[in-house]
mmCIF file of C-alpha atoms in Angstrom:
data_model
loop_
_atom_site.group_PDB
_atom_site.id
_atom_site.type_symbol
_atom_site.label_atom_id
_atom_site.label_comp_id
_atom_site.label_asym_id
_atom_site.label_seq_id
_atom_site.Cartn_x
_atom_site.Cartn_y
_atom_site.Cartn_z
ATOM 1 C CA MET A 25 0.363 -0.199 -0.075
ATOM 2 C CA ASP A 26 1.830 3.131 -0.828
ATOM 3 C CA ILE A 27 0.744 6.614 0.538
ATOM 4 C CA TYR A 28 -1.688 7.900 -1.883
ATOM 5 C CA GLN A 29 -3.811 4.722 -1.874
ATOM 6 C CA MET A 30 -3.339 5.582 2.352
ATOM 7 C CA LEU A 31 -4.535 9.013 1.926
ATOM 8 C CA ALA A 32 -7.243 8.114 0.161
ATOM 9 C CA LEU A 33 -8.475 5.555 2.549
ATOM 10 C CA ILE A 34 -8.566 7.951 5.239
ATOM 11 C CA ALA A 35 -10.052 10.388 3.164
ATOM 12 C CA ILE A 36 -13.133 7.377 2.723
ATOM 13 C CA GLY A 37 -13.123 7.383 6.564
ATOM 14 C CA TYR A 38 -13.500 10.815 6.820
ATOM 15 C CA ALA A 39 -16.611 11.354 4.522
ATOM 16 C CA LEU A 40 -18.043 8.643 5.751
ATOM 17 C CA LYS A 41 -18.009 10.392 9.087
ATOM 18 C CA TYR A 42 -20.613 12.385 7.877
ATOM 19 C CA ALA A 43 -22.653 10.706 5.582
ATOM 20 C CA VAL A 44 -23.424 7.658 8.316
ATOM 21 C CA ARG A 45 -24.585 9.355 11.371
ATOM 22 C CA GLU A 46 -25.130 5.815 13.787
ATOM 23 C CA GLU A 47 -21.647 6.208 15.584
ATOM 24 C CA ARG A 48 -22.559 2.584 16.757
ATOM 25 C CA VAL A 49 -21.394 1.246 13.129
ATOM 26 C CA PHE A 50 -17.925 2.361 13.124
ATOM 27 C CA GLN A 51 -17.416 1.103 16.924
ATOM 28 C CA VAL A 52 -18.154 -2.115 15.569
ATOM 29 C CA LEU A 53 -15.931 -1.659 12.588
ATOM 30 C CA SER A 54 -13.097 -0.573 15.011
ATOM 31 C CA THR A 55 -14.056 -4.147 17.479
ATOM 32 C CA PHE A 56 -13.770 -5.956 14.489
ATOM 33 C CA SER A 57 -10.728 -4.786 12.836
ATOM 34 C CA THR A 58 -8.233 -4.836 15.911
ATOM 35 C CA ARG A 59 -9.684 -7.446 18.008
ATOM 36 C CA PHE A 60 -9.907 -10.072 15.314
ATOM 37 C CA LEU A 61 -8.445 -9.014 11.934
ATOM 38 C CA LEU A 62 -5.676 -7.469 13.613
ATOM 39 C CA THR A 63 -4.813 -10.276 16.246
ATOM 40 C CA LEU A 64 -4.765 -12.906 13.151
ATOM 41 C CA PHE A 65 -2.082 -10.227 10.986
ATOM 42 C CA VAL A 66 -0.052 -9.758 14.369
ATOM 43 C CA PHE A 67 -0.040 -13.852 15.031
ATOM 44 C CA GLY A 68 0.286 -14.713 11.611
ATOM 45 C CA ASN A 69 3.297 -12.323 10.858
ATOM 46 C CA VAL A 70 5.076 -13.101 14.460
ATOM 47 C CA ALA A 71 4.588 -16.754 14.488
ATOM 48 C CA SER A 72 6.189 -17.478 10.981
ATOM 49 C CA LYS A 73 9.634 -15.531 12.190
ATOM 50 C CA ASP A 74 12.035 -17.797 13.476
ATOM 51 C CA LEU A 75 15.015 -17.329 16.208
ATOM 52 C CA GLU A 76 17.884 -17.346 13.163
ATOM 53 C CA TYR A 77 16.002 -14.404 11.410
ATOM 54 C CA LEU A 78 16.064 -12.408 14.802
ATOM 55 C CA LEU A 79 19.615 -12.842 15.414
ATOM 56 C CA THR A 80 20.640 -11.527 11.940
ATOM 57 C CA ILE A 81 19.072 -7.918 12.568
ATOM 58 C CA LYS A 82 21.887 -6.670 15.055
ATOM 59 C CA LEU A 83 22.698 -2.876 13.769
ATOM 60 C CA VAL A 84 18.987 -2.425 13.255
ATOM 61 C CA PHE A 85 17.922 -4.112 16.281
ATOM 62 C CA ILE A 86 20.292 -2.518 18.286
ATOM 63 C CA TYR A 87 18.789 1.162 17.064
ATOM 64 C CA VAL A 88 15.252 0.198 17.490
ATOM 65 C CA LEU A 89 16.032 -0.386 21.214
ATOM 66 C CA LEU A 90 18.075 2.882 21.315
ATOM 67 C CA ILE A 91 15.369 4.461 19.789
ATOM 68 C CA ILE A 92 12.544 3.077 21.722
ATOM 69 C CA ILE A 93 14.426 3.925 25.137
ATOM 70 C CA LEU A 94 15.280 7.548 24.322
ATOM 71 C CA SER A 95 11.987 8.294 23.422
ATOM 72 C CA LEU A 96 10.177 6.782 25.591
ATOM 73 C CA GLY A 97 12.728 7.675 28.600
ATOM 74 C CA LEU A 98 12.470 11.518 27.220
ATOM 75 C CA SER A 99 8.961 11.681 27.281
ATOM 76 C CA TYR A 100 8.351 9.685 30.542
ATOM 77 C CA LEU A 101 10.467 12.145 32.224
ATOM 78 C CA TYR A 102 9.041 15.332 30.098
ATOM 79 C CA THR A 103 5.266 14.045 31.285
ATOM 80 C CA ARG A 104 6.532 13.896 35.420
ATOM 81 C CA LEU A 105 7.890 17.101 35.265
ATOM 82 C CA PHE A 106 5.869 19.363 32.704
ATOM 83 C CA VAL A 107 2.455 17.379 31.919
ATOM 84 C CA GLY A 108 -0.433 18.024 34.905
ATOM 85 C CA ASP A 109 -3.519 15.858 33.099
ATOM 86 C CA GLU A 110 -2.547 12.149 33.104
ATOM 87 C CA LYS A 111 -4.284 11.186 30.385
ATOM 88 C CA TRP A 112 -2.566 13.017 28.095
ATOM 89 C CA GLY A 113 0.974 11.794 29.681
ATOM 90 C CA GLY A 114 -0.151 8.767 28.890
ATOM 91 C CA ALA A 115 -1.562 9.311 25.713
ATOM 92 C CA LEU A 116 2.064 11.541 24.703
ATOM 93 C CA MET A 117 4.075 8.027 25.829
ATOM 94 C CA VAL A 118 1.999 6.227 23.475
ATOM 95 C CA LEU A 119 2.498 8.487 20.845
ATOM 96 C CA SER A 120 6.022 9.000 21.245
ATOM 97 C CA VAL A 121 6.879 5.656 21.219
ATOM 98 C CA TYR A 122 4.437 3.765 18.276
ATOM 99 C CA PRO A 123 5.314 5.072 14.913
ATOM 100 C CA ASN A 124 3.754 3.841 11.539
ATOM 101 C CA THR A 125 7.046 2.523 10.081
ATOM 102 C CA ALA A 126 4.859 0.374 7.667
ATOM 103 C CA ALA A 127 2.194 2.243 6.164
ATOM 104 C CA MET A 128 4.160 5.014 5.910
ATOM 105 C CA GLY A 129 7.750 4.243 6.293
ATOM 106 C CA PHE A 130 7.907 1.464 3.889
ATOM 107 C CA PRO A 131 6.478 4.015 1.126
ATOM 108 C CA ILE A 132 8.940 6.821 2.031
ATOM 109 C CA ALA A 133 12.006 4.791 2.732
ATOM 110 C CA SER A 134 11.655 3.462 -0.708
ATOM 111 C CA LEU A 135 12.414 6.988 -2.268
ATOM 112 C CA PHE A 136 15.708 6.402 -0.808
ATOM 113 C CA LEU A 137 16.675 2.904 -1.072
ATOM 114 C CA ASP A 138 15.995 0.334 -4.168
ATOM 115 C CA ASP A 139 15.914 -2.451 -1.715
ATOM 116 C CA ILE A 140 13.880 -1.402 1.221
ATOM 117 C CA THR A 141 14.555 -4.955 3.401
ATOM 118 C CA PRO A 142 16.484 -2.506 6.400
ATOM 119 C CA ALA A 143 13.183 -0.777 6.751
ATOM 120 C CA ILE A 144 11.289 -3.990 6.942
ATOM 121 C CA LEU A 145 13.275 -5.437 9.693
ATOM 122 C CA TYR A 146 13.541 -2.297 11.737
ATOM 123 C CA SER A 147 9.624 -2.080 11.018
ATOM 124 C CA THR A 148 8.965 -5.931 11.876
ATOM 125 C CA THR A 149 11.572 -5.632 14.797
ATOM 126 C CA ASN A 150 10.184 -2.426 16.391
ATOM 127 C CA SER A 151 6.203 -3.875 15.814
ATOM 128 C CA LEU A 152 7.373 -7.159 17.800
ATOM 129 C CA ILE A 153 8.237 -4.516 21.053
ATOM 130 C CA VAL A 154 6.134 -1.394 20.760
ATOM 131 C CA LEU A 155 2.366 -3.320 20.690
ATOM 132 C CA PRO A 156 2.705 -4.827 23.853
ATOM 133 C CA LEU A 157 4.918 -2.085 25.943
ATOM 134 C CA ALA A 158 2.334 0.869 23.896
ATOM 135 C CA THR A 159 -0.760 -1.241 25.361
ATOM 136 C CA PHE A 160 1.134 -1.828 29.193
ATOM 137 C CA ILE A 161 1.400 2.206 29.067
ATOM 138 C CA ALA A 162 -2.006 2.984 27.809
ATOM 139 C CA ALA A 163 -3.822 0.570 30.171
ATOM 140 C CA HIS A 164 -1.563 1.880 33.046
ATOM 141 C CA TYR A 165 -2.442 5.393 32.641
ATOM 142 C CA SER A 166 -6.178 4.914 31.674
ATOM 143 C CA SER A 167 -6.662 2.643 35.044
ATOM 144 C CA GLY A 168 -5.093 6.172 37.366
ATOM 145 C CA LYS A 169 -2.063 4.289 37.422
ATOM 146 C CA ALA A 170 -2.849 1.079 39.062
ATOM 147 C CA SER A 171 -0.648 -1.335 40.250
ATOM 148 C CA VAL A 172 1.728 -3.115 36.932
ATOM 149 C CA ARG A 173 0.088 -6.256 37.996
ATOM 150 C CA GLU A 174 -3.106 -4.824 37.505
ATOM 151 C CA SER A 175 -2.322 -3.222 34.353
ATOM 152 C CA LEU A 176 -0.511 -6.205 33.101
ATOM 153 C CA LYS A 177 -3.898 -8.160 33.008
ATOM 154 C CA LYS A 178 -5.769 -5.102 31.558
ATOM 155 C CA ALA A 179 -2.982 -4.666 28.779
ATOM 156 C CA LEU A 180 -3.376 -8.626 28.199
ATOM 157 C CA LYS A 181 -7.141 -8.060 27.593
ATOM 158 C CA PHE A 182 -6.283 -6.560 24.351
ATOM 159 C CA PRO A 183 -6.240 -9.955 21.727
ATOM 160 C CA PRO A 184 -3.372 -8.603 19.284
ATOM 161 C CA THR A 185 -1.305 -7.946 22.506
ATOM 162 C CA ALA A 186 -1.936 -11.376 23.705
ATOM 163 C CA ALA A 187 -1.445 -12.440 19.796
ATOM 164 C CA ASN A 188 1.951 -10.744 19.486
ATOM 165 C CA LEU A 189 3.301 -12.633 23.055
ATOM 166 C CA LEU A 190 1.927 -16.032 22.486
ATOM 167 C CA ALA A 191 3.215 -15.885 18.727
ATOM 168 C CA LEU A 192 6.700 -14.889 21.014
ATOM 169 C CA GLY A 193 6.883 -17.600 23.092
ATOM 170 C CA LEU A 194 6.021 -19.985 20.340
ATOM 171 C CA VAL A 195 9.043 -18.639 18.059
ATOM 172 C CA GLY A 196 11.574 -18.422 21.486
ATOM 173 C CA MET A 197 10.968 -22.099 21.693
ATOM 174 C CA GLY A 198 11.595 -22.868 18.369
ATOM 175 C CA VAL A 199 7.787 -24.033 17.455
ATOM 176 C CA LYS A 200 7.448 -24.053 13.827
ATOM 177 C CA LEU A 201 3.276 -23.731 12.878
ATOM 178 C CA PRO A 202 2.556 -24.855 9.153
ATOM 179 C CA PRO A 203 1.790 -22.435 6.476
ATOM 180 C CA TRP A 204 -1.227 -23.482 5.831
ATOM 181 C CA LEU A 205 -2.383 -22.096 9.327
ATOM 182 C CA LEU A 206 -0.049 -19.063 8.832
ATOM 183 C CA GLU A 207 -0.394 -17.841 5.832
ATOM 184 C CA PRO A 208 -4.688 -17.596 5.956
ATOM 185 C CA ALA A 209 -4.082 -15.811 8.892
ATOM 186 C CA LYS A 210 -1.806 -13.214 7.335
ATOM 187 C CA ALA A 211 -3.824 -12.793 4.184
ATOM 188 C CA VAL A 212 -7.320 -12.602 5.987
ATOM 189 C CA GLY A 213 -5.440 -10.425 9.108
ATOM 190 C CA TRP A 214 -3.921 -8.027 6.459
ATOM 191 C CA TRP A 215 -7.381 -6.251 5.722
ATOM 192 C CA SER A 216 -7.011 -4.921 9.153
ATOM 193 C CA ILE A 217 -4.661 -2.117 7.534
ATOM 194 C CA PRO A 218 -7.075 -0.338 5.108
ATOM 195 C CA LEU A 219 -9.972 -0.729 7.342
ATOM 196 C CA LEU A 220 -8.244 0.858 9.861
ATOM 197 C CA LEU A 221 -7.129 3.701 7.796
ATOM 198 C CA VAL A 222 -10.504 4.134 7.326
ATOM 199 C CA TYR A 223 -11.254 3.914 10.871
ATOM 200 C CA PHE A 224 -8.394 6.648 11.266
ATOM 201 C CA GLY A 225 -10.324 8.618 9.113
ATOM 202 C CA THR A 226 -13.639 8.494 10.789
ATOM 203 C CA ARG A 227 -12.183 9.648 14.101
ATOM 204 C CA ILE A 228 -10.462 13.337 12.698
ATOM 205 C CA ASN A 229 -11.537 16.059 14.257
ATOM 206 C CA LEU A 230 -8.885 18.850 14.443
ATOM 207 C CA ARG A 231 -11.301 20.897 17.122
ATOM 208 C CA GLU A 232 -9.356 19.211 19.319
ATOM 209 C CA PHE A 233 -6.356 19.697 17.843
ATOM 210 C CA ARG A 234 -3.666 21.238 19.973
ATOM 211 C CA VAL A 235 -0.290 23.319 18.762
ATOM 212 C CA ARG A 236 1.067 22.539 22.312
ATOM 213 C CA HIS A 237 0.339 18.727 21.633
ATOM 214 C CA LEU A 238 1.780 18.637 18.248
ATOM 215 C CA ALA A 239 5.135 19.916 19.868
ATOM 216 C CA GLU A 240 5.247 17.469 22.005
ATOM 217 C CA VAL A 241 4.783 14.505 20.096
ATOM 218 C CA ALA A 242 6.598 16.161 17.435
ATOM 219 C CA LEU A 243 9.676 16.378 19.711
ATOM 220 C CA PHE A 244 10.138 13.111 20.969
ATOM 221 C CA ARG A 245 7.979 10.381 17.944
ATOM 222 C CA SER A 246 10.660 12.632 15.468
ATOM 223 C CA VAL A 247 12.800 15.498 15.782
ATOM 224 C CA VAL A 248 14.367 13.718 18.700
ATOM 225 C CA PRO A 249 15.082 10.068 16.969
ATOM 226 C CA PHE A 250 15.969 12.087 13.863
ATOM 227 C CA LEU A 251 18.866 14.248 15.470
ATOM 228 C CA PHE A 252 20.476 10.968 17.221
ATOM 229 C CA VAL A 253 20.183 8.584 13.875
ATOM 230 C CA PHE A 254 21.728 11.387 11.727
ATOM 231 C CA LEU A 255 24.389 12.134 14.763
ATOM 232 C CA THR A 256 25.900 8.607 15.259
ATOM 233 C CA LEU A 257 24.789 6.258 12.453
ATOM 234 C CA LYS A 258 24.995 8.678 9.076
ATOM 235 C CA GLY A 259 27.768 7.256 6.717
ATOM 236 C CA ALA A 260 26.275 3.646 7.545
ATOM 237 C CA GLY A 261 24.330 3.177 3.778
ATOM 238 C CA ASP A 262 21.654 1.557 3.480
ATOM 239 C CA VAL A 263 21.129 1.251 6.563
ATOM 240 C CA TYR A 264 21.495 4.844 7.751
ATOM 241 C CA TYR A 265 18.707 5.776 5.383
ATOM 242 C CA ALA A 266 16.145 3.106 6.581
ATOM 243 C CA VAL A 267 16.865 3.983 10.350
ATOM 244 C CA LEU A 268 16.366 7.447 9.775
ATOM 245 C CA VAL A 269 13.122 7.143 7.877
ATOM 246 C CA GLU A 270 11.450 4.681 9.923
ATOM 247 C CA SER A 271 12.364 6.091 13.479
ATOM 248 C CA THR A 272 11.286 9.116 12.427
ATOM 249 C CA MET A 273 8.097 8.171 11.488
ATOM 250 C CA PRO A 274 4.834 9.704 12.833
ATOM 251 C CA PRO A 275 2.983 8.058 15.784
ATOM 252 C CA ALA A 276 0.638 4.707 13.815
ATOM 253 C CA ILE A 277 -2.970 4.282 13.437
ATOM 254 C CA MET A 278 -2.556 1.506 15.838
ATOM 255 C CA ALA A 279 -1.016 4.009 18.794
ATOM 256 C CA ASN A 280 -4.826 6.266 17.928
ATOM 257 C CA VAL A 281 -6.639 3.220 18.257
ATOM 258 C CA LEU A 282 -5.084 2.171 21.653
ATOM 259 C CA LEU A 283 -5.774 5.548 22.943
ATOM 260 C CA ALA A 284 -9.407 4.946 21.787
ATOM 261 C CA HIS A 285 -9.882 1.574 22.949
ATOM 262 C CA TYR A 286 -8.830 2.501 26.457
ATOM 263 C CA GLY A 287 -9.788 5.748 26.671
ATOM 264 C CA LEU A 288 -6.778 8.555 26.835
ATOM 265 C CA LYS A 289 -7.414 11.731 24.544
ATOM 266 C CA ALA A 290 -7.906 9.692 21.094
ATOM 267 C CA GLY A 291 -9.490 13.086 19.932
ATOM 268 C CA GLU A 292 -6.154 14.752 20.776
ATOM 269 C CA GLY A 293 -3.916 12.015 19.450
ATOM 270 C CA ILE A 294 -5.984 11.547 16.132
ATOM 271 C CA GLY A 295 -5.492 15.697 15.523
ATOM 272 C CA VAL A 296 -1.508 15.753 16.406
ATOM 273 C CA THR A 297 -1.398 12.154 14.024
ATOM 274 C CA VAL A 298 -2.745 13.962 11.049
ATOM 275 C CA VAL A 299 -0.684 16.902 11.169
ATOM 276 C CA LEU A 300 2.301 15.254 11.810
ATOM 277 C CA THR A 301 1.728 12.475 9.092
ATOM 278 C CA LEU A 302 1.567 15.565 6.838
ATOM 279 C CA ILE A 303 4.380 17.539 7.475
ATOM 280 C CA THR A 304 6.885 14.011 7.976
ATOM 281 C CA LEU A 305 5.569 13.582 4.431
ATOM 282 C CA VAL A 306 6.334 17.186 3.052
ATOM 283 C CA PHE A 307 9.665 16.944 5.066
ATOM 284 C CA PHE A 308 10.613 13.565 3.203
ATOM 285 C CA VAL A 309 9.346 14.496 -0.183
ATOM 286 C CA ALA A 310 11.979 17.903 -0.019
ATOM 287 C CA ILE A 311 14.636 15.702 1.052
ATOM 288 C CA LYS A 312 14.700 13.519 -1.846
ATOM 289 C CA ALA A 313 14.240 16.522 -3.906
ATOM 290 C CA LEU A 314 17.091 18.558 -2.466
ATOM 291 C CA GLY A 315 19.027 15.343 -2.250
ATOM 292 C CA VAL A 316 20.167 15.752 0.824
#
């Protein structure tokens, strides 16, 4: 799916928001996409990997961990010091740690790379880590900072997270599931992506957009990772461009789905995501045009 298809699906969702006045229709769409289709997609993709694959990522894997630690650590410190609204604090951390590395990252990476395999490796590794992590953060802050045990229980009730952890456990134990099981799961589950883009379009409401929120998310989600990769990895060829693009992508659709699922400032999050997505797209297209 390229950038234009992604934008078209979001536009369709935005149009449906005004054509269909029954909110329950969109809630059914969200539930079906996340609790069923996305669960299949996550499980099929993760369970199809093996330990050898995970161990060959090396530098890309290291940078995934470094970017997650950097974005999450700094956004956490910022919320503790400067954010009085606990729900926005939790939302900011989720948006900061969960980038759109596939639907937007792959098309942008292809502007700089003939072979986007390093970008795919980054995205895959990132997804393995951030889905359970972001779910835990959202669950924790939505429950008024409940105990870690209660937050974990709440996070595991989100089916894609449970599927992710189950698949990782199977990969870690060396269990190989047959293709006749995994391929249909991936094929059917893939439809969660276009449906979530449509759902994202139905949620767009810039009335709740705040410039300060945009600046906060942009800082921890894009600016800090961009500068870190630029200063430490420049000159590493294809790996540099792949990591630079993937690490600086705006928040994922899934990050906003989590916010909506756990009641954490989803309106503000979606407004910020829309604007930051457009800014990021223009930024990288300009870099390519300038030959930077």
